[in-house]
Structures are given as C-alpha cells and as structure tokens.
Amino acid sequence: MLKNIKFRTIGFLILILCTITLCYKYKNSKTQHLSNLNYNTNTYISTNVTDLICNNLRDINNGTFNNSSNIYPYDKFSKIPFLNNSNKNIRYPSRIIYSRGGTPPANDIYKPSTINTSEKQVELLDWNTAKQIFKRDSKAKVIDVYTHKSFNVQRTMGTNHADTETLTKKDTKIIKEIWDGFSWTRRPVIVEIDGRRLAASMSAMPHAGLDSSPAFVMVNNRSAGFGRGQNLDVIKNNDMDGHFDIHFLNSTRHMDGKKDPQHQNAILVASKSH
C-alpha cells in the first residue's frame, strides 16, 4: 500500500515538473515572438491584448491570419505579407502590389473634383486613317494644346497632309493670338470632328494663295514667297492668303514626300494631352 502511494507521489511530482518546464518554454517562446514584433516586453500588456498576440502567433504558425484581432505594429495600409490558409502562398495587400508597379483598384486612385470626364480620349491615328475622318471639304474645331484656345477650320485640299483654312476672320485672329502672328512654328493641336479628338500638329503660315483671287486660277506672287502658280486659297474673306498645314501621324510634306520631324514630335505631345 505504501509502495503504491510512493509511486503515485513520484508520478505526480514528475507531472508537475513537466508542466512547469512546458510553461517556461512557452513563456520564452512568447517573449521571443513579442521581441520580433518590436514590442517592449518590459511594458505592461493587459491579459486580453497578450491573448490576442498569442492567438495571432498561433494563426501564423497554422497558416492563417485573423484581421479582426491583428495588432501588429504596422498601420493598416502597410501590413506585412501574410499566409493564405488554403495553399500557404504569400499574399500581399493591394497597396503593396501597386506600389511596386501593379494596377491599383479604380476606387483607390485620387481624382481631382475638377476633372472633366466629358472629354473623350485623344486618338493617335495614322494619316491613312485620319484622312478618312478629316476628309476634304469637312469642317472641324482645332484646339491648341498649350493655350486651350480653339478655332474653326475646313480641310480644302492636300494629299500627303491636310491643307486647311480658317472659316472666318475671327478664327484667323485666334490663330494669330496663339502663334503671335503667322508662323511656321509647329504646335501640338487636337482636331475635333464628328465627336472624335485626333492628335495633330499645325503650323500657322498661310502659303501658296491669294484671298483676293478665285481659287485654283493661275496667279502671281502667291503668299509666303511661293511665286506663280495655282491659287490654293478656297475660303474667301477670312483675312488669310492661302492655306496652312495640319499633320497627323506618318503624314509627309508635299515638297519632298518625307516626314517632318518637328510635326511628328508635336503630334506625340498632342496624343498625351487631355
């Protein structure tokens, strides 16, 4: 009888010793985890918070992550990677993904309240396509990219690019305001026609025509030093002698059939405008 009591006592003591050892190891493990989380273990932490931390530690070991009890020392917009419970793959919050070049969700992008959502996208079209939209004799509105001033024009001729004229004296006046007079300087513009917005480039130097003479008759002293030839001025009484050039992607000059680098560069600028 005494022998049985002795063995039971020894067994009970061994059980107590094992329990103390396991608790000690768990405490050290918990302290190490807290240290890794940058918590100051010398600071008082309530029993409830400590339990939440321990629950999260166990969740991580099990490959899960409980957002509702997460108290990591990171703000909610920059959480560390966490494990997906189904396949243990590392997942990152969307903010981390698009901060490295990914695509943010549409509702997470700042949009100024003054943005004009009615404006359609600017199209960068090859001349072979653009000339089917901005056809001969068709009218359009031209918008200067830098000043946003606009004027009305008509494509009156042109094969390699659009030879164009203003509709009225007022339109010519606006052109001279933008270019500070008539000028060969290329500027990026947007041609609005039939509800579409086409990237283009324009120079504002009227040439090869006389406003005072009928169109296409032979005349001397055509504008811009073009001398004798057909009068390439169709629209009359618009305070402009001759026509000016509007280029589109891959359009070319009439004089040599080559692309004009300055026009092509301006077209690219226009294509990136709004």
Tab-separated table of C-alpha atoms in Angstrom:
chain	number	residue	atom	x	y	z
A	1	MET	CA	0.000	0.000	0.000
A	2	LEU	CA	2.724	2.421	0.997
A	3	LYS	CA	4.649	1.386	-2.102
A	4	ASN	CA	1.732	2.338	-4.374
A	5	ILE	CA	1.361	5.715	-2.661
A	6	LYS	CA	5.070	6.325	-3.139
A	7	PHE	CA	4.907	5.620	-6.873
A	8	ARG	CA	1.815	7.821	-7.288
A	9	THR	CA	3.544	10.673	-5.452
A	10	ILE	CA	6.636	10.372	-7.651
A	11	GLY	CA	4.442	10.321	-10.759
A	12	PHE	CA	2.535	13.394	-9.614
A	13	LEU	CA	5.780	15.264	-8.948
A	14	ILE	CA	7.088	14.317	-12.399
A	15	LEU	CA	3.855	15.618	-13.957
A	16	ILE	CA	4.179	18.919	-12.079
A	17	LEU	CA	7.820	19.223	-13.184
A	18	CYS	CA	6.900	18.622	-16.831
A	19	THR	CA	4.117	21.197	-16.625
A	20	ILE	CA	6.472	23.802	-15.169
A	21	THR	CA	9.037	23.059	-17.907
A	22	LEU	CA	6.458	23.419	-20.712
A	23	CYS	CA	5.123	26.685	-19.289
A	24	TYR	CA	8.663	28.041	-19.052
A	25	LYS	CA	9.380	27.139	-22.694
A	26	TYR	CA	6.075	28.658	-23.830
A	27	LYS	CA	6.802	31.860	-21.938
A	28	ASN	CA	10.260	32.151	-23.534
A	29	SER	CA	8.791	31.426	-26.967
A	30	LYS	CA	6.099	34.079	-26.481
A	31	THR	CA	8.659	36.611	-25.296
A	32	GLN	CA	10.822	35.936	-28.357
A	33	HIS	CA	7.831	36.412	-30.674
A	34	LEU	CA	6.935	39.656	-28.963
A	35	SER	CA	10.511	40.812	-29.352
A	36	ASN	CA	10.382	40.024	-33.071
A	37	LEU	CA	7.242	42.142	-33.312
A	38	ASN	CA	9.122	45.095	-31.826
A	39	TYR	CA	7.007	45.133	-28.673
A	40	ASN	CA	8.694	46.166	-25.445
A	41	THR	CA	8.182	43.129	-23.207
A	42	ASN	CA	9.075	45.199	-20.151
A	43	THR	CA	5.962	47.293	-20.727
A	44	TYR	CA	2.732	46.168	-19.117
A	45	ILE	CA	0.396	44.415	-21.567
A	46	SER	CA	-3.105	43.515	-20.466
A	47	THR	CA	-4.130	39.876	-20.353
A	48	ASN	CA	-6.599	40.456	-23.193
A	49	VAL	CA	-4.009	42.011	-25.507
A	50	THR	CA	-1.494	39.315	-24.653
A	51	ASP	CA	-4.037	36.661	-25.563
A	52	LEU	CA	-4.697	38.390	-28.883
A	53	ILE	CA	-0.990	38.419	-29.669
A	54	CYS	CA	-0.652	34.756	-28.802
A	55	ASN	CA	-3.704	33.922	-30.907
A	56	ASN	CA	-2.142	35.694	-33.870
A	57	LEU	CA	1.130	33.851	-33.358
A	58	ARG	CA	-0.704	30.552	-33.464
A	59	ASP	CA	-2.652	31.694	-36.528
A	60	ILE	CA	0.596	32.424	-38.368
A	61	ASN	CA	2.002	29.036	-37.432
A	62	ASN	CA	-1.189	27.466	-38.788
A	63	GLY	CA	-1.006	29.475	-41.988
A	64	THR	CA	-3.943	31.758	-41.214
A	65	PHE	CA	-4.339	35.428	-40.405
A	66	ASN	CA	-7.154	36.922	-38.381
A	67	ASN	CA	-7.583	40.556	-39.423
A	68	SER	CA	-10.084	41.304	-36.675
A	69	SER	CA	-7.553	40.517	-33.942
A	70	ASN	CA	-4.474	41.760	-35.735
A	71	ILE	CA	-2.395	44.083	-33.549
A	72	TYR	CA	0.890	44.060	-35.413
A	73	PRO	CA	2.957	47.243	-35.023
A	74	TYR	CA	2.171	48.301	-38.621
A	75	ASP	CA	-0.540	50.643	-39.785
A	76	LYS	CA	-3.488	49.152	-41.623
A	77	PHE	CA	-2.250	50.334	-45.017
A	78	SER	CA	1.131	48.614	-44.900
A	79	LYS	CA	0.584	45.182	-43.411
A	80	ILE	CA	3.339	42.616	-43.684
A	81	PRO	CA	2.834	39.650	-46.057
A	82	PHE	CA	0.559	37.008	-44.644
A	83	LEU	CA	-0.215	33.405	-45.486
A	84	ASN	CA	-3.222	32.129	-47.347
A	85	ASN	CA	-4.760	29.309	-45.323
A	86	SER	CA	-5.658	27.231	-48.366
A	87	ASN	CA	-2.301	26.982	-50.087
A	88	LYS	CA	0.171	28.717	-47.756
A	89	ASN	CA	1.137	31.151	-50.531
A	90	ILE	CA	2.351	34.575	-49.504
A	91	ARG	CA	-0.248	37.266	-50.265
A	92	TYR	CA	0.301	40.999	-50.194
A	93	PRO	CA	-2.262	43.749	-49.655
A	94	SER	CA	-3.116	45.613	-52.862
A	95	ARG	CA	-1.336	48.807	-51.755
A	96	ILE	CA	1.979	46.980	-51.632
A	97	ILE	CA	1.355	45.393	-55.030
A	98	TYR	CA	0.675	48.613	-56.912
A	99	SER	CA	3.387	50.496	-55.059
A	100	ARG	CA	5.723	48.182	-56.970
A	101	GLY	CA	4.202	48.857	-60.357
A	102	GLY	CA	0.939	46.947	-60.266
A	103	THR	CA	-2.502	48.335	-61.057
A	104	PRO	CA	-4.437	49.906	-58.173
A	105	PRO	CA	-8.171	49.425	-57.882
A	106	ALA	CA	-10.219	52.118	-59.599
A	107	ASN	CA	-11.706	53.411	-56.373
A	108	ASP	CA	-8.301	53.823	-54.769
A	109	ILE	CA	-6.937	56.451	-57.152
A	110	TYR	CA	-7.145	60.122	-56.310
A	111	LYS	CA	-9.250	62.059	-58.813
A	112	PRO	CA	-9.479	65.846	-58.557
A	113	SER	CA	-13.005	67.135	-58.255
A	114	THR	CA	-12.480	69.424	-61.246
A	115	ILE	CA	-11.654	66.653	-63.713
A	116	ASN	CA	-13.625	66.922	-66.961
A	117	THR	CA	-14.990	63.433	-67.560
A	118	SER	CA	-16.931	64.618	-70.599
A	119	GLU	CA	-13.791	64.933	-72.705
A	120	LYS	CA	-13.075	61.931	-74.874
A	121	GLN	CA	-9.700	60.313	-75.291
A	122	VAL	CA	-7.270	61.804	-77.792
A	123	GLU	CA	-6.666	59.348	-80.631
A	124	LEU	CA	-3.262	58.877	-82.244
A	125	LEU	CA	-4.226	57.867	-85.773
A	126	ASP	CA	-2.080	57.183	-88.804
A	127	TRP	CA	-2.607	59.625	-91.650
A	128	ASN	CA	-4.174	56.904	-93.817
A	129	THR	CA	-6.898	56.579	-91.188
A	130	ALA	CA	-7.121	60.220	-90.133
A	131	LYS	CA	-7.687	61.434	-93.705
A	132	GLN	CA	-10.791	59.241	-93.913
A	133	ILE	CA	-12.196	61.082	-90.891
A	134	PHE	CA	-10.931	64.587	-91.632
A	135	LYS	CA	-11.914	64.389	-95.279
A	136	ARG	CA	-11.581	67.087	-97.909
A	137	ASP	CA	-14.227	69.800	-97.515
A	138	SER	CA	-15.015	68.618	-93.966
A	139	LYS	CA	-15.052	71.117	-91.107
A	140	ALA	CA	-13.521	70.706	-87.660
A	141	LYS	CA	-12.580	72.536	-84.497
A	142	VAL	CA	-8.873	72.807	-83.725
A	143	ILE	CA	-7.728	73.163	-80.109
A	144	ASP	CA	-4.250	74.374	-79.232
A	145	VAL	CA	-2.834	72.022	-76.592
A	146	TYR	CA	-0.917	74.654	-74.632
A	147	THR	CA	-3.417	77.524	-74.521
A	148	HIS	CA	-6.660	75.541	-74.993
A	149	LYS	CA	-7.821	78.234	-77.402
A	150	SER	CA	-9.846	76.914	-80.328
A	151	PHE	CA	-10.859	77.943	-83.834
A	152	ASN	CA	-12.828	76.502	-86.751
A	153	VAL	CA	-11.282	75.209	-89.955
A	154	GLN	CA	-12.037	73.365	-93.153
A	155	ARG	CA	-9.791	70.936	-94.981
A	156	THR	CA	-9.830	72.293	-98.515
A	157	MET	CA	-7.154	70.175	-100.179
A	158	GLY	CA	-3.964	68.218	-99.548
A	159	THR	CA	-2.805	64.673	-100.277
A	160	ASN	CA	0.200	63.979	-98.029
A	161	HIS	CA	-1.268	66.009	-95.158
A	162	ALA	CA	-4.296	68.246	-94.555
A	163	ASP	CA	-4.170	71.641	-96.287
A	164	THR	CA	-6.555	73.676	-94.194
A	165	GLU	CA	-8.122	77.138	-93.986
A	166	THR	CA	-9.975	79.110	-91.341
A	167	LEU	CA	-13.698	79.678	-91.770
A	168	THR	CA	-13.848	83.297	-90.624
A	169	LYS	CA	-11.785	86.352	-89.783
A	170	LYS	CA	-12.392	85.628	-86.116
A	171	ASP	CA	-10.787	82.199	-86.462
A	172	THR	CA	-7.766	83.743	-88.168
A	173	LYS	CA	-7.462	86.279	-85.368
A	174	ILE	CA	-7.386	83.494	-82.767
A	175	ILE	CA	-4.635	81.703	-84.692
A	176	LYS	CA	-2.526	84.858	-84.719
A	177	GLU	CA	-3.066	85.240	-80.978
A	178	ILE	CA	-1.824	81.703	-80.345
A	179	TRP	CA	1.203	81.841	-82.656
A	180	ASP	CA	1.888	85.550	-82.090
A	181	GLY	CA	1.255	86.249	-85.766
A	182	PHE	CA	1.614	83.932	-88.745
A	183	SER	CA	4.426	81.442	-88.183
A	184	TRP	CA	5.931	78.178	-89.425
A	185	THR	CA	6.334	77.059	-85.818
A	186	ARG	CA	4.808	73.625	-85.214
A	187	ARG	CA	2.412	73.332	-82.292
A	188	PRO	CA	0.548	70.290	-80.928
A	189	VAL	CA	-3.180	70.533	-81.557
A	190	ILE	CA	-6.299	68.409	-81.237
A	191	VAL	CA	-8.659	68.169	-84.200
A	192	GLU	CA	-12.247	67.642	-83.054
A	193	ILE	CA	-14.522	66.195	-85.703
A	194	ASP	CA	-17.641	64.015	-85.572
A	195	GLY	CA	-17.286	63.533	-81.827
A	196	ARG	CA	-13.671	62.349	-82.086
A	197	ARG	CA	-10.468	64.010	-80.913
A	198	LEU	CA	-7.426	63.424	-83.116
A	199	ALA	CA	-3.808	64.174	-82.222
A	200	ALA	CA	-2.220	66.505	-84.761
A	201	SER	CA	0.358	69.238	-85.364
A	202	MET	CA	-0.157	72.566	-87.065
A	203	SER	CA	1.951	75.376	-88.464
A	204	ALA	CA	0.248	78.751	-88.856
A	205	MET	CA	1.814	80.129	-92.005
A	206	PRO	CA	-0.683	80.694	-94.852
A	207	HIS	CA	1.014	79.978	-98.163
A	208	ALA	CA	0.558	79.427	-101.896
A	209	GLY	CA	-2.571	81.544	-102.279
A	210	LEU	CA	-4.280	84.916	-102.549
A	211	ASP	CA	-7.559	85.690	-100.803
A	212	SER	CA	-8.374	88.318	-103.421
A	213	SER	CA	-8.414	85.928	-106.395
A	214	PRO	CA	-10.618	82.932	-107.289
A	215	ALA	CA	-9.440	79.521	-106.184
A	216	PHE	CA	-7.216	77.450	-108.466
A	217	VAL	CA	-6.656	80.096	-111.128
A	218	MET	CA	-3.084	80.914	-112.113
A	219	VAL	CA	-1.782	83.914	-110.168
A	220	ASN	CA	1.475	85.639	-109.445
A	221	ASN	CA	3.019	86.453	-106.092
A	222	ARG	CA	1.334	83.777	-104.045
A	223	SER	CA	1.739	84.123	-100.283
A	224	ALA	CA	4.873	83.108	-98.344
A	225	GLY	CA	7.072	83.522	-101.424
A	226	PHE	CA	5.516	80.729	-103.483
A	227	GLY	CA	5.543	82.841	-106.680
A	228	ARG	CA	3.412	81.997	-109.681
A	229	GLY	CA	1.071	79.016	-109.665
A	230	GLN	CA	-2.448	77.830	-108.926
A	231	ASN	CA	-4.188	79.903	-106.303
A	232	LEU	CA	-4.512	77.460	-103.406
A	233	ASP	CA	-6.937	79.630	-101.450
A	234	VAL	CA	-10.525	78.372	-101.363
A	235	ILE	CA	-12.264	80.155	-98.479
A	236	LYS	CA	-12.571	83.878	-99.062
A	237	ASN	CA	-12.817	86.898	-96.786
A	238	ASN	CA	-11.124	85.199	-93.853
A	239	ASP	CA	-8.099	87.522	-93.608
A	240	MET	CA	-5.785	84.780	-94.817
A	241	ASP	CA	-3.942	84.344	-98.118
A	242	GLY	CA	-3.616	80.663	-98.922
A	243	HIS	CA	-3.798	77.689	-96.552
A	244	PHE	CA	-1.827	76.198	-93.656
A	245	ASP	CA	-0.719	72.660	-92.837
A	246	ILE	CA	-2.085	70.174	-90.319
A	247	HIS	CA	-0.122	66.943	-89.978
A	248	PHE	CA	-1.058	63.598	-88.463
A	249	LEU	CA	0.978	60.542	-87.545
A	250	ASN	CA	3.168	59.476	-90.505
A	251	SER	CA	1.902	62.209	-92.810
A	252	THR	CA	4.525	63.756	-95.100
A	253	ARG	CA	5.479	67.050	-96.727
A	254	HIS	CA	4.266	67.838	-100.229
A	255	MET	CA	7.600	69.250	-101.327
A	256	ASP	CA	9.658	66.061	-100.828
A	257	GLY	CA	7.318	63.318	-99.571
A	258	LYS	CA	9.236	62.986	-96.289
A	259	LYS	CA	8.021	63.131	-92.713
A	260	ASP	CA	8.566	66.390	-90.880
A	261	PRO	CA	10.317	65.551	-87.564
A	262	GLN	CA	9.012	68.644	-85.762
A	263	HIS	CA	5.437	67.898	-86.767
A	264	GLN	CA	5.749	64.256	-85.729
A	265	ASN	CA	7.121	65.224	-82.313
A	266	ALA	CA	4.295	67.701	-81.777
A	267	ILE	CA	1.746	65.034	-82.714
A	268	LEU	CA	3.072	62.771	-79.955
A	269	VAL	CA	2.755	65.628	-77.472
A	270	ALA	CA	-0.847	66.152	-78.542
A	271	SER	CA	-1.616	62.449	-78.142
A	272	LYS	CA	-0.705	62.637	-74.443
A	273	SER	CA	-2.858	65.671	-73.740
A	274	HIS	CA	-6.397	65.811	-72.336
